[in-house]
């Protein structure tokens, strides 16, 4: 009877663990990236504040229901792009839909690239922001 219970327990455990793996690989990769400091991440949202003096921007995320505002530090190495073309700080305003590539850090995130979204993707981000009340 003890062996049968162990086998049944192993089958149940395998079913539970197998079920946990049902999330898509994209979601799983995102979970791993967000859990491991030092890995580059991307976040889409709407710019809520541009602090040119401190070289940072605040972005309200549209990828999570609570949509937290996150500060991103921009350095001289940070690329600002729109449709693959370099742009300047003057092109970056509050309300601009963006995709930010960054590395988690204490304080403002270390930012590699800020893409100013255009076209259909920009509209989708704006609509998500409106639905989340941003």
GROMACS .gro file of C-alpha atoms in nm:
model
  134
    1UNK     CA    1   0.000   0.000   0.000
    2UNK     CA    2   0.292   0.242   0.074
    3UNK     CA    3   0.437   0.197  -0.275
    4UNK     CA    4   0.099   0.261  -0.438
    5UNK     CA    5   0.058   0.585  -0.237
    6UNK     CA    6   0.407   0.698  -0.340
    7UNK     CA    7   0.333   0.631  -0.706
    8UNK     CA    8   0.000   0.811  -0.684
    9UNK     CA    9   0.170   1.104  -0.509
   10UNK     CA   10   0.435   1.120  -0.782
   11UNK     CA   11   0.166   1.119  -1.053
   12UNK     CA   12  -0.026   1.399  -0.880
   13UNK     CA   13   0.294   1.600  -0.832
   14UNK     CA   14   0.388   1.555  -1.199
   15UNK     CA   15   0.041   1.669  -1.306
   16UNK     CA   16   0.059   1.979  -1.087
   17UNK     CA   17   0.408   2.070  -1.201
   18UNK     CA   18   0.318   1.997  -1.561
   19UNK     CA   19   0.019   2.229  -1.531
   20UNK     CA   20   0.241   2.507  -1.398
   21UNK     CA   21   0.441   2.489  -1.719
   22UNK     CA   22   0.140   2.574  -1.936
   23UNK     CA   23   0.227   2.943  -1.953
   24UNK     CA   24   0.364   3.040  -2.292
   25UNK     CA   25   0.737   3.067  -2.341
   26UNK     CA   26   0.709   3.444  -2.394
   27UNK     CA   27   0.543   3.490  -2.055
   28UNK     CA   28   0.789   3.253  -1.887
   29UNK     CA   29   1.087   3.438  -2.034
   30UNK     CA   30   0.943   3.769  -1.917
   31UNK     CA   31   0.895   3.633  -1.565
   32UNK     CA   32   1.256   3.511  -1.556
   33UNK     CA   33   1.391   3.840  -1.695
   34UNK     CA   34   1.201   4.047  -1.442
   35UNK     CA   35   1.323   3.827  -1.157
   36UNK     CA   36   1.693   3.841  -1.248
   37UNK     CA   37   1.875   4.172  -1.205
   38UNK     CA   38   2.123   4.250  -1.480
   39UNK     CA   39   1.910   4.119  -1.768
   40UNK     CA   40   1.784   4.372  -2.017
   41UNK     CA   41   1.408   4.426  -2.008
   42UNK     CA   42   1.154   4.620  -2.213
   43UNK     CA   43   0.856   4.817  -2.093
   44UNK     CA   44   0.588   4.995  -2.293
   45UNK     CA   45   0.396   5.289  -2.160
   46UNK     CA   46   0.324   5.658  -2.179
   47UNK     CA   47   0.570   5.927  -2.069
   48UNK     CA   48   0.427   6.109  -1.767
   49UNK     CA   49   0.723   6.334  -1.682
   50UNK     CA   50   1.034   6.459  -1.863
   51UNK     CA   51   1.304   6.588  -1.627
   52UNK     CA   52   1.571   6.719  -1.863
   53UNK     CA   53   1.779   6.868  -1.579
   54UNK     CA   54   1.812   6.529  -1.407
   55UNK     CA   55   1.829   6.340  -1.740
   56UNK     CA   56   1.539   6.109  -1.662
   57UNK     CA   57   1.185   6.032  -1.769
   58UNK     CA   58   0.889   5.879  -1.590
   59UNK     CA   59   0.682   5.621  -1.778
   60UNK     CA   60   0.344   5.480  -1.675
   61UNK     CA   61   0.347   5.112  -1.769
   62UNK     CA   62   0.063   4.963  -1.972
   63UNK     CA   63   0.175   4.601  -1.935
   64UNK     CA   64   0.039   4.559  -1.583
   65UNK     CA   65  -0.310   4.636  -1.450
   66UNK     CA   66  -0.181   4.868  -1.177
   67UNK     CA   67   0.039   5.055  -1.424
   68UNK     CA   68   0.309   5.186  -1.197
   69UNK     CA   69   0.512   5.491  -1.288
   70UNK     CA   70   0.880   5.406  -1.331
   71UNK     CA   71   1.170   5.650  -1.359
   72UNK     CA   72   1.433   5.582  -1.624
   73UNK     CA   73   1.776   5.748  -1.614
   74UNK     CA   74   1.903   5.855  -1.955
   75UNK     CA   75   2.275   5.878  -2.018
   76UNK     CA   76   2.469   6.007  -2.319
   77UNK     CA   77   2.480   5.641  -2.433
   78UNK     CA   78   2.098   5.607  -2.425
   79UNK     CA   79   1.957   5.595  -2.778
   80UNK     CA   80   1.641   5.795  -2.848
   81UNK     CA   81   1.475   5.662  -3.164
   82UNK     CA   82   1.158   5.697  -3.369
   83UNK     CA   83   1.111   5.454  -3.657
   84UNK     CA   84   1.479   5.358  -3.638
   85UNK     CA   85   1.600   5.720  -3.668
   86UNK     CA   86   1.778   5.901  -3.386
   87UNK     CA   87   1.581   6.182  -3.223
   88UNK     CA   88   1.656   6.434  -2.946
   89UNK     CA   89   1.513   6.528  -2.607
   90UNK     CA   90   1.297   6.786  -2.785
   91UNK     CA   91   1.100   6.501  -2.945
   92UNK     CA   92   1.021   6.347  -2.606
   93UNK     CA   93   0.710   6.494  -2.439
   94UNK     CA   94   0.458   6.395  -2.174
   95UNK     CA   95   0.195   6.170  -2.330
   96UNK     CA   96   0.437   6.016  -2.580
   97UNK     CA   97   0.394   5.637  -2.613
   98UNK     CA   98   0.733   5.466  -2.573
   99UNK     CA   99   0.909   5.130  -2.545
  100UNK     CA  100   1.203   5.149  -2.304
  101UNK     CA  101   1.489   4.897  -2.301
  102UNK     CA  102   1.656   4.899  -1.962
  103UNK     CA  103   1.839   4.710  -1.691
  104UNK     CA  104   1.688   4.709  -1.341
  105UNK     CA  105   1.883   4.920  -1.094
  106UNK     CA  106   1.839   5.083  -0.757
  107UNK     CA  107   1.670   5.421  -0.807
  108UNK     CA  108   1.608   5.511  -1.170
  109UNK     CA  109   1.649   5.220  -1.411
  110UNK     CA  110   1.960   5.211  -1.636
  111UNK     CA  111   1.820   5.286  -1.981
  112UNK     CA  112   1.973   5.165  -2.309
  113UNK     CA  113   1.712   5.281  -2.558
  114UNK     CA  114   1.387   5.476  -2.567
  115UNK     CA  115   1.178   5.410  -2.877
  116UNK     CA  116   0.912   5.671  -2.947
  117UNK     CA  117   0.630   5.458  -3.082
  118UNK     CA  118   0.439   5.553  -3.395
  119UNK     CA  119   0.154   5.421  -3.602
  120UNK     CA  120  -0.058   5.128  -3.489
  121UNK     CA  121   0.166   5.035  -3.194
  122UNK     CA  122   0.151   5.391  -3.057
  123UNK     CA  123  -0.228   5.387  -3.081
  124UNK     CA  124  -0.247   5.050  -2.902
  125UNK     CA  125  -0.031   5.179  -2.615
  126UNK     CA  126  -0.240   5.498  -2.588
  127UNK     CA  127  -0.562   5.294  -2.580
  128UNK     CA  128  -0.425   5.064  -2.310
  129UNK     CA  129  -0.320   5.368  -2.109
  130UNK     CA  130  -0.670   5.515  -2.138
  131UNK     CA  131  -0.829   5.187  -2.030
  132UNK     CA  132  -0.600   5.178  -1.726
  133UNK     CA  133  -0.692   5.536  -1.642
  134UNK     CA  134  -0.355   5.697  -1.723
   0.00000   0.00000   0.00000
